[in-house]
Coordinates of C-alpha atoms and ligand atoms in Angstrom, one line a residue:
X1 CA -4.2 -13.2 -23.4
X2 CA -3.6 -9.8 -22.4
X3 CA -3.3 -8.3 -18.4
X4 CA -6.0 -6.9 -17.4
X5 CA -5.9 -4.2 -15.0
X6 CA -8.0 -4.9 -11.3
X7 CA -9.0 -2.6 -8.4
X8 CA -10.4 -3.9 -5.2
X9 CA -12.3 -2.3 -2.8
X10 CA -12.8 -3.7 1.0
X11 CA -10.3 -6.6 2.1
X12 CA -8.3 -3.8 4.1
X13 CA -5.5 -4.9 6.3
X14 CA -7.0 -7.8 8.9
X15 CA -10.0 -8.6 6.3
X16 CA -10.7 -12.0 6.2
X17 CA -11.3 -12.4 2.8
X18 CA -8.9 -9.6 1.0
X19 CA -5.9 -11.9 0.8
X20 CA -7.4 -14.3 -1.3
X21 CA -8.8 -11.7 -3.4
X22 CA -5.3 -10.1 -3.9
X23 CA -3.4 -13.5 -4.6
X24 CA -5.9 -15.8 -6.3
X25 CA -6.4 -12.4 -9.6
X26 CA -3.0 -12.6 -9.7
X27 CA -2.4 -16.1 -9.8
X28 CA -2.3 -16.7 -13.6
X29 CA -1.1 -13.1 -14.4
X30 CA -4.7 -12.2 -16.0
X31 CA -5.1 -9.2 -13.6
X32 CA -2.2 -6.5 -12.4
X33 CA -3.2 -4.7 -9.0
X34 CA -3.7 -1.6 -9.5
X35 CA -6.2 0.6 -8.1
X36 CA -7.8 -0.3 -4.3
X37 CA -9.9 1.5 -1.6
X38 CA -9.3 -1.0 0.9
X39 CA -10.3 0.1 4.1
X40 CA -13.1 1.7 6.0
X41 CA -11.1 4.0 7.5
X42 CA -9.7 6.8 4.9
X43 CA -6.2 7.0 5.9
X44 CA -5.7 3.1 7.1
X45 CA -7.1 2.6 3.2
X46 CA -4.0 4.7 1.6
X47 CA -1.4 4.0 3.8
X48 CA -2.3 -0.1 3.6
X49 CA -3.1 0.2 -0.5
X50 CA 0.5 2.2 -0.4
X51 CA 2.5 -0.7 1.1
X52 CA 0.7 -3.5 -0.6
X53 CA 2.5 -1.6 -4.4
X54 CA -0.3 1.0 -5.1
X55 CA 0.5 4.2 -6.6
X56 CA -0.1 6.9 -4.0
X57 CA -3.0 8.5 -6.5
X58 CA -4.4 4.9 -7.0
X59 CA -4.5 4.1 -3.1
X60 CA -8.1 5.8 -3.0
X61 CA -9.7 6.6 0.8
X62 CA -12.9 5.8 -0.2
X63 CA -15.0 3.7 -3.3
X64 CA -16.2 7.1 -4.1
X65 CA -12.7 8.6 -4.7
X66 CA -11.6 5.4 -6.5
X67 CA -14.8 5.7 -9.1
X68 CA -13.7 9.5 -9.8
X69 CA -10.3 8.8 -9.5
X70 CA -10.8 6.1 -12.1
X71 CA -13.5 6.3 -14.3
X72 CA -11.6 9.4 -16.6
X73 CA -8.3 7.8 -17.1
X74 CA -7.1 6.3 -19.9
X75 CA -5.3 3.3 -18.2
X76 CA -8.9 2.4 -15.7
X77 CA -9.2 -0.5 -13.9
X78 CA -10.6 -3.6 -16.4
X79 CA -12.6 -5.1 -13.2
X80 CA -13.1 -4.7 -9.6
X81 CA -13.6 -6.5 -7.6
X82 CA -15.9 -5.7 -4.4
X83 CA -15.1 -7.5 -0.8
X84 CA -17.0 -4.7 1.9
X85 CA -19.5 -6.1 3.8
X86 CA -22.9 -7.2 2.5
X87 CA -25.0 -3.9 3.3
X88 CA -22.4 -1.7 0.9
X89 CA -22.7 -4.4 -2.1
X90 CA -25.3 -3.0 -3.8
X91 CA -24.6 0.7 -4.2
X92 CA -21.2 0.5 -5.1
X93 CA -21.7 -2.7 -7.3
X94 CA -24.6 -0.8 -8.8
X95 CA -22.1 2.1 -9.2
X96 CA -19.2 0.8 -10.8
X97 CA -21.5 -1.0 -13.3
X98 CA -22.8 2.3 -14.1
X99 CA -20.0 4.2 -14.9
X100 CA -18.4 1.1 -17.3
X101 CA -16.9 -1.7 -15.0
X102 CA -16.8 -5.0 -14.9
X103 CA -17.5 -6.0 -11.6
X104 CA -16.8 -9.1 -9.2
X105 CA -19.3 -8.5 -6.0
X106 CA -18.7 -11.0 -3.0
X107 CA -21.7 -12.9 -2.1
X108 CA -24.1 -12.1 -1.1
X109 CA -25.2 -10.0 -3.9
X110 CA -27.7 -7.3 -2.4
X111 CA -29.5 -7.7 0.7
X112 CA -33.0 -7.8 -1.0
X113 CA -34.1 -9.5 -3.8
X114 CA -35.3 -5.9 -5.4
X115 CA -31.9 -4.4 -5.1
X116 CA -30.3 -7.7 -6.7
X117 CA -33.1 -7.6 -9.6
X118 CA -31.7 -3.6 -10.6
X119 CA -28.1 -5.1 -10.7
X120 CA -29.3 -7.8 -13.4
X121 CA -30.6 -5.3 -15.2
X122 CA -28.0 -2.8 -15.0
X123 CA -25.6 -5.7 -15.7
X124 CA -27.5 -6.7 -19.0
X125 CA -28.3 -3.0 -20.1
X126 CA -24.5 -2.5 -19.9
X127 CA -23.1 -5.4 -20.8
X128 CA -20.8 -5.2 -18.4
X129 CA -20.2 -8.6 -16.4
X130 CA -21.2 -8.7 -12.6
X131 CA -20.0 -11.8 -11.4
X132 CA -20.8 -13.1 -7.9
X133 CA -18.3 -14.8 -5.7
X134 CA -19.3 -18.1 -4.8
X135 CA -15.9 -19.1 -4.6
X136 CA -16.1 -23.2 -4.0
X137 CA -17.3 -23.4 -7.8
X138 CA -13.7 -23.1 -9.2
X139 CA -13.0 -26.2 -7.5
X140 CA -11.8 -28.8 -9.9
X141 CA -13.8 -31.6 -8.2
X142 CA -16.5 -29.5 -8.3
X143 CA -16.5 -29.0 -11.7
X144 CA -16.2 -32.7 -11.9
X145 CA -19.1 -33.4 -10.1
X146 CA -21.0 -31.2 -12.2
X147 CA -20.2 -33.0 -15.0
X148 CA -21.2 -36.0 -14.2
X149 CA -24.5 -34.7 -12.8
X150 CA -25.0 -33.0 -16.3
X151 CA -24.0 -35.4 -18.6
X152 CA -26.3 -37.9 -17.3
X153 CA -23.7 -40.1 -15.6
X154 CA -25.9 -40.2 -12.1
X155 CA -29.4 -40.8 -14.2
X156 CA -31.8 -39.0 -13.1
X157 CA -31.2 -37.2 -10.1
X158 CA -33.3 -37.9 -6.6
X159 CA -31.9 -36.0 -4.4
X160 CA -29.6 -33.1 -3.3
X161 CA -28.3 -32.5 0.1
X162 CA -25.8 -29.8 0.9
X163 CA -24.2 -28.4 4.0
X164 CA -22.7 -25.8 5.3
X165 CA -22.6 -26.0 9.3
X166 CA -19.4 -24.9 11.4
X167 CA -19.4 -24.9 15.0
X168 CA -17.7 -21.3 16.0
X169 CA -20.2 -19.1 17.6
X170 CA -21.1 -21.9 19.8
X171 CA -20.1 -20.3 22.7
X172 CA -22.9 -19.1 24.8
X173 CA -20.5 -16.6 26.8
X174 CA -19.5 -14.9 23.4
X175 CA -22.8 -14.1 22.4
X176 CA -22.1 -10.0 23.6
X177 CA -18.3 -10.1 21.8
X178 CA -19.1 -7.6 18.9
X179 CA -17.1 -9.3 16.0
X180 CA -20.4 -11.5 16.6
X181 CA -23.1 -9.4 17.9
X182 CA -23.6 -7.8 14.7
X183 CA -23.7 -11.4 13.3
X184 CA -27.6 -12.0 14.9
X185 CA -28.7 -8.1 14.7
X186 CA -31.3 -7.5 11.7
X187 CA -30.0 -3.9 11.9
X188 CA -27.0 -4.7 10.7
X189 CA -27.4 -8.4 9.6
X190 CA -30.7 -8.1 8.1
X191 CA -33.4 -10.3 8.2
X192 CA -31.0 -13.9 7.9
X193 CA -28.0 -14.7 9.4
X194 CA -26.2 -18.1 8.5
X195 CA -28.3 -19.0 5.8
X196 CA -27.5 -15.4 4.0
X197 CA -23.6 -15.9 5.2
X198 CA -23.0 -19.7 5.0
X199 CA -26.0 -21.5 3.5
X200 CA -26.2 -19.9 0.4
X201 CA -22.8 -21.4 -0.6
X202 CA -24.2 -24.4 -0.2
X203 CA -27.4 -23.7 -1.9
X204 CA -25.7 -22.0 -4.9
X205 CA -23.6 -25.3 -5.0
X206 CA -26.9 -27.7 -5.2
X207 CA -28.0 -25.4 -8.6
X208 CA -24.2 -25.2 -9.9
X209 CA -23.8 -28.9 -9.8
X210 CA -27.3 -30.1 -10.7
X211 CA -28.2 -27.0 -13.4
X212 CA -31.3 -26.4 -11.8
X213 CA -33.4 -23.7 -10.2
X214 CA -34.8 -24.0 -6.7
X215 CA -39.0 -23.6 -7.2
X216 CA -40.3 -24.3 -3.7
X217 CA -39.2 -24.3 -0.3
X218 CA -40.1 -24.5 3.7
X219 CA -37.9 -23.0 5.9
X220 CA -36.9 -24.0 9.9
X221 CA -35.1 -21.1 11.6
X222 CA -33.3 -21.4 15.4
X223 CA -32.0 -19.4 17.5
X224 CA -30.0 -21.7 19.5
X225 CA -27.8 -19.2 21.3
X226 CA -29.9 -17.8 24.0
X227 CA -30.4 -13.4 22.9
X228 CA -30.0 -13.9 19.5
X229 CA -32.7 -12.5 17.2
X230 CA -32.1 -14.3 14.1
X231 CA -31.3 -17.9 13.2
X232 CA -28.1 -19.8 13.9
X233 CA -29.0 -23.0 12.5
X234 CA -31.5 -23.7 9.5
X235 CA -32.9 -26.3 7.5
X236 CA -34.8 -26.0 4.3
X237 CA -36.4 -28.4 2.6
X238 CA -36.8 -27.6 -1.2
X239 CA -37.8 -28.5 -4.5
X240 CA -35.9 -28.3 -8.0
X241 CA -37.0 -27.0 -11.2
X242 CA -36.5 -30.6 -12.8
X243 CA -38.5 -32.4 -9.5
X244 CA -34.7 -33.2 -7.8
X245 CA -35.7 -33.0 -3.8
X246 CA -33.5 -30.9 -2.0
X247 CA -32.3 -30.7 1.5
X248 CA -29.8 -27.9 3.1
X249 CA -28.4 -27.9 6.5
X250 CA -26.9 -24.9 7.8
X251 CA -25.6 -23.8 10.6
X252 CA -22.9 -21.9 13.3
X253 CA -23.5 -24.1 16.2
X254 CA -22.5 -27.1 15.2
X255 CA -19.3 -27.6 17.5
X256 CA -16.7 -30.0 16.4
X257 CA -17.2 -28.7 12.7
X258 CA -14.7 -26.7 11.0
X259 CA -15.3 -25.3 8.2
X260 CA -18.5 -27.5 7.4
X261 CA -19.5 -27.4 3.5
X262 CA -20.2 -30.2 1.7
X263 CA -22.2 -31.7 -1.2
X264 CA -24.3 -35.2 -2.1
X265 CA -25.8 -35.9 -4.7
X266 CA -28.2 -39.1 -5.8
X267 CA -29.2 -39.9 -8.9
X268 CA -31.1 -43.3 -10.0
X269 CA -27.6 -45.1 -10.9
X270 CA -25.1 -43.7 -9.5
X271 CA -23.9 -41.0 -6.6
X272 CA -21.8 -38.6 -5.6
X273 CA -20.1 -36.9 -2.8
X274 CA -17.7 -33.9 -2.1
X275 CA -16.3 -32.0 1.2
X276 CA -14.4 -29.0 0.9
X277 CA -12.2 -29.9 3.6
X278 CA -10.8 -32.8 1.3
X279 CA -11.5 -30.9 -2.2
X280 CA -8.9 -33.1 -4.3
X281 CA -11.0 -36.3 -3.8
X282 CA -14.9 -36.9 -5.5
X283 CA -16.4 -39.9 -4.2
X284 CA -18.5 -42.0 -6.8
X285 CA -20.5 -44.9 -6.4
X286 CA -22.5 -46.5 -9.6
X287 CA -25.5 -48.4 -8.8
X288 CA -24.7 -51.9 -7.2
X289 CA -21.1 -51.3 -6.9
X290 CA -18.1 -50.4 -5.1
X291 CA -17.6 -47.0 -4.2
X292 CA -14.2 -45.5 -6.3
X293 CA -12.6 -41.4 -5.4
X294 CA -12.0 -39.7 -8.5
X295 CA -8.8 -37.6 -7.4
X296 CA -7.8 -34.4 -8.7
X297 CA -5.4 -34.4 -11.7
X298 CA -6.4 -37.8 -12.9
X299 CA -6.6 -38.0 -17.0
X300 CA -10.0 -39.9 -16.9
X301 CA -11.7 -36.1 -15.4
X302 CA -13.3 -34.3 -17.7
X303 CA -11.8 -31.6 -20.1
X304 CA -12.8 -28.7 -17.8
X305 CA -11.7 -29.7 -14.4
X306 CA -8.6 -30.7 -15.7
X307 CA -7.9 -28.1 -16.9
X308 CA -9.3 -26.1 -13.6
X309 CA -6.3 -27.2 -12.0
X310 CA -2.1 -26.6 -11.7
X311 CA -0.4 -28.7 -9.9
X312 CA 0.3 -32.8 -10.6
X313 CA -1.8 -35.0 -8.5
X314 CA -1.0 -36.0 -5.0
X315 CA -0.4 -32.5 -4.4
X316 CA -2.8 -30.2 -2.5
X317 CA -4.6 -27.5 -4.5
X318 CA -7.0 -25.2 -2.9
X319 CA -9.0 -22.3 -1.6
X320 CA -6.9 -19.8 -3.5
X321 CA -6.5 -21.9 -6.6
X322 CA -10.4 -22.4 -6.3
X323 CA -11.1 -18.6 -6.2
X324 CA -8.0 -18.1 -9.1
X325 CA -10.0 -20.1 -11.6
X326 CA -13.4 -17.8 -11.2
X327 CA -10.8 -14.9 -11.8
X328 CA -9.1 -17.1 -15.2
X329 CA -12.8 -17.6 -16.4
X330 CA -13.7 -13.9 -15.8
X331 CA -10.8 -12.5 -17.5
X332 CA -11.2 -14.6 -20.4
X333 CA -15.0 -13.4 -21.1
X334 CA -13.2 -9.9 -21.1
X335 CA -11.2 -11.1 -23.3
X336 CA -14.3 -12.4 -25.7
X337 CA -16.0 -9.0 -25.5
X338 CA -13.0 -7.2 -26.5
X339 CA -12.5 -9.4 -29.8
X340 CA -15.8 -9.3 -29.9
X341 CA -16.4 -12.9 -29.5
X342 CA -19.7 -14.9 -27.9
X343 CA -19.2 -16.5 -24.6
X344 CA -20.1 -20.6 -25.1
X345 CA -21.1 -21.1 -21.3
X346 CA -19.7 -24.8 -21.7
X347 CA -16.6 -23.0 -22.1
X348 CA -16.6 -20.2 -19.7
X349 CA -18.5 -20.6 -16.6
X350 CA -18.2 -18.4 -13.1
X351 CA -21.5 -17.6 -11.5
X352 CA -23.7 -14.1 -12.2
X353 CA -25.7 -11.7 -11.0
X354 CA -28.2 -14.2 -12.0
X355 CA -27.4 -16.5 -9.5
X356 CA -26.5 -14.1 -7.1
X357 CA -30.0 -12.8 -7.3
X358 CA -31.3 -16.6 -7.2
X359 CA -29.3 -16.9 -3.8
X360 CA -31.1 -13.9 -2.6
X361 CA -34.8 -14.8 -3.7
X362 CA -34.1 -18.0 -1.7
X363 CA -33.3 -16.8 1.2
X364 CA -36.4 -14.1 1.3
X365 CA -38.4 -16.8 0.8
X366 CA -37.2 -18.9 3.4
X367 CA -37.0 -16.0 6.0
X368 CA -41.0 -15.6 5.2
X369 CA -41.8 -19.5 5.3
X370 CA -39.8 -20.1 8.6
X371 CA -42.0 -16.8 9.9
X372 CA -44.9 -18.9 9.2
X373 CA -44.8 -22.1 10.6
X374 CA -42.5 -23.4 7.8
X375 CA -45.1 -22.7 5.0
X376 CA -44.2 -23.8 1.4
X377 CA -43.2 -21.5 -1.1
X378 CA -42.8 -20.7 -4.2
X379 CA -39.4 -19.4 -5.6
X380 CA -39.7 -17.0 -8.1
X381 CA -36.5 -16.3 -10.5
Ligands
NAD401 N1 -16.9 -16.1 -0.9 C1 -16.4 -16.4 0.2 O1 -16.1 -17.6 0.4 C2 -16.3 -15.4 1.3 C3 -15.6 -15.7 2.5 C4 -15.5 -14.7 3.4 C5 -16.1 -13.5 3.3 N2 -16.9 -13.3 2.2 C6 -17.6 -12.0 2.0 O2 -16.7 -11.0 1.8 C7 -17.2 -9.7 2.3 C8 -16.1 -9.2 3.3 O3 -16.0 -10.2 4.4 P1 -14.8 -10.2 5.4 O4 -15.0 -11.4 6.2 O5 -13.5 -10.1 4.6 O6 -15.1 -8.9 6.2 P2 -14.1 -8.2 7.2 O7 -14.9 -7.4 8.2 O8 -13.0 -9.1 7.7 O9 -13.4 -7.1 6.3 C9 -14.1 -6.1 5.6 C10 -13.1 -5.0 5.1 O10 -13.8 -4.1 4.3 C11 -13.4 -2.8 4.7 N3 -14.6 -1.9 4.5 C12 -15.7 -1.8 5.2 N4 -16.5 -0.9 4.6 C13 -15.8 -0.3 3.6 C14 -16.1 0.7 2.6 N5 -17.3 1.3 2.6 N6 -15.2 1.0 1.7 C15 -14.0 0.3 1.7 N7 -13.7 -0.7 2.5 C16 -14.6 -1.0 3.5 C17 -13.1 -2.9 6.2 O11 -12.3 -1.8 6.6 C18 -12.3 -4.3 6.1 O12 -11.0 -4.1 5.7 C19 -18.5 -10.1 2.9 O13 -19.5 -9.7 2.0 C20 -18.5 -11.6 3.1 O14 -19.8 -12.2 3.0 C21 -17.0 -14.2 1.2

């Protein structure tokens, strides 16, 4: 498959997430760094795109510069990918779709469920592929699980429950530090906070794995953090477009809890369970027996998570591995379009302004229920 050239914009010098961006594209050599307007700050942005390999008229001081600077040239950037925070997502995701770019947007998509509708649309009047980053999908055990929710391996599926709670802004003295003041400000947070940061990983992970559509919800919102305006912990209760019940805990108080995101699922013969803190191992229990852990690598998995995954077994595979294969499965749908070839989606998978805009419908819905005494509601997609 040919390199692709990739641009990002955001994950300056310090970013949390820009690393990951930068190693996991170039991981299986599908994407060469080229292009990047990395940093709030215009000069910061140059001078850190310079000593990360940028040429000096491709390490851009702003998005805007970069679109100019790139939209003309003969040699532009293939797909960028965008890692600002959330408030920015939509106008420059909405711009770089507009002028011809595949794009890769971190999550979450927009901050309102109008803004993400316009980037489906743009996306499909286009063509061009948007894809969202929910990141823990590329996991190979992940993909696993998926597989045997979907081929029918569980039965019928009862019930979802999903997590993502971590315990660091559990500090009551921290609460005016400004890394996390912004954090519980609807200013600049919006109207959610760790369901819109955390929770929606693990709500994009019950659809992912079980291949359906959240249709109804109630919502709990705390603020367990004396000050803060919006939640720190949530629970919503849901329903699935195939009648699965749903359950998500989320939350940033709960101390003693790392990173925090994990999956079960439990279906009339059988069940499963994943943790991304131990990604390599599935945990499977049929119906009246034994419980057995599927490990990563093993030739029994099916065709797709084997081949989601590089190393032998025994060995630990990851976060950046994880992200590397939403980056493999993007560049080969570039790849399709430019022979002209359909994408089969049991082929090539990474999730879509489509889900991105699910995510966001979700958590509207859920800021509106918990603002009225946990009210069910529908989700509309
Ligand atoms: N998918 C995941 O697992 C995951 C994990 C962490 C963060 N994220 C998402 O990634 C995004 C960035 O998060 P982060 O934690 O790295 O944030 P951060 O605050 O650590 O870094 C943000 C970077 O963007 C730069 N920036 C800000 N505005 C910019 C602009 N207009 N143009 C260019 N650069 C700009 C900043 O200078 C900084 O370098 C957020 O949307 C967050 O939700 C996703």
């Amino acid at each position: 498959m040919k390199q692709f050239k990739w641009g990002l914009i955001g994950g300056g010098e310090g970013s949390q997430i820009g690393l990951t961006h930068r190693v996991a594209s170039a991981h299986d050599r599908h994407f060469d760094f080229v292009a990047g307007a990395l940093d709030i700050d215009a000069n910061q942005a140059k001078q850190y795109g310079m000593r990360l390999g940028l040429d000096h008229d491709r390490a851009y001081g702003s998005w805007q510069d970069m679109l100019e600077g790139e939209k003309n040239r003969a040699d532009k950037i293939d797909l960028v990918t965008i890692a600002t925070p959330n408030s920015t997502h939509f106008e420059i995701t909405k711009a770089f779709l507009e002028n011809g770019f595949h794009v890769m947007c971190e999550k979450p998509l927009t901050m309102t469920s109008e803004q993400a509708k316009q980037i489906v649309e743009i996306a499909k009047e286009t063509g061009n592929i948007c894809a969202v980053n929910y990141g823990y999908t590329g996991y190979p055990m992940v993909i696993q699980a998926r597989h045997m929710v979907q081929s029918g391996q569980l039965g019928k599926i009862r019930l979802v429950v999903s997590e993502f709670a971590h315990g660091h802004h559990s500090d009551a003295a921290d609460a005016d530090n400004p890394r996390l003041r912004w954090r519980y400000d609807p200013k600049l947070a919006g109207d959610s906070s760790i369901l819109m940061d955390c929770g929606i990983h693990a709500l994009n992970m019950a659809t992912f794995v079980t291949g359906q559509e959240i249709s109804k919800l109630s919502a709990d919102f705390a603020s367990c953090v004396e000050g803060r305006e919006l939640e720190d912990d949530a629970m919503i209760n849901y329903r699935m477009s195939k009648g699965t019940v749903g359950r998500l805990w989320t939350s940033a108080i709960a101390l003693g809890h790392q990173h925090g995101l994990t999956i079960k699922v439990f279906g009339e013969s059988g069940a499963i369970r994943w943790a991304q803190e131990q990604p390599n191992q599935l945990y499977f229990t049929p119906l009246n027996q034994p419980t057995q852990i599927l490990e990563r690598g093993m030739a029994s998995l099916c065709e797709n998570a084997l081949s989601a995954s590089r190393i032998t077994a025994g060995h630990s595979e990851g976060f950046l591995d994880a992200f590397a294969n939403l980056y493999s499965q993007i560049a080969r749908a570039i790849s399709h379009q430019h022979e002209g070839q359909k994408i089969d989606p049991s082929e090539i998978w990474f999730p879509t302004a489509v889900d991105g805009k699910h995510s966001i419908d979700i958590v509207e819905q859920a800021v509106k229920s918990a603002r009225n005494g946990s009210q069910w509601l529908v989700v509309n997609s």
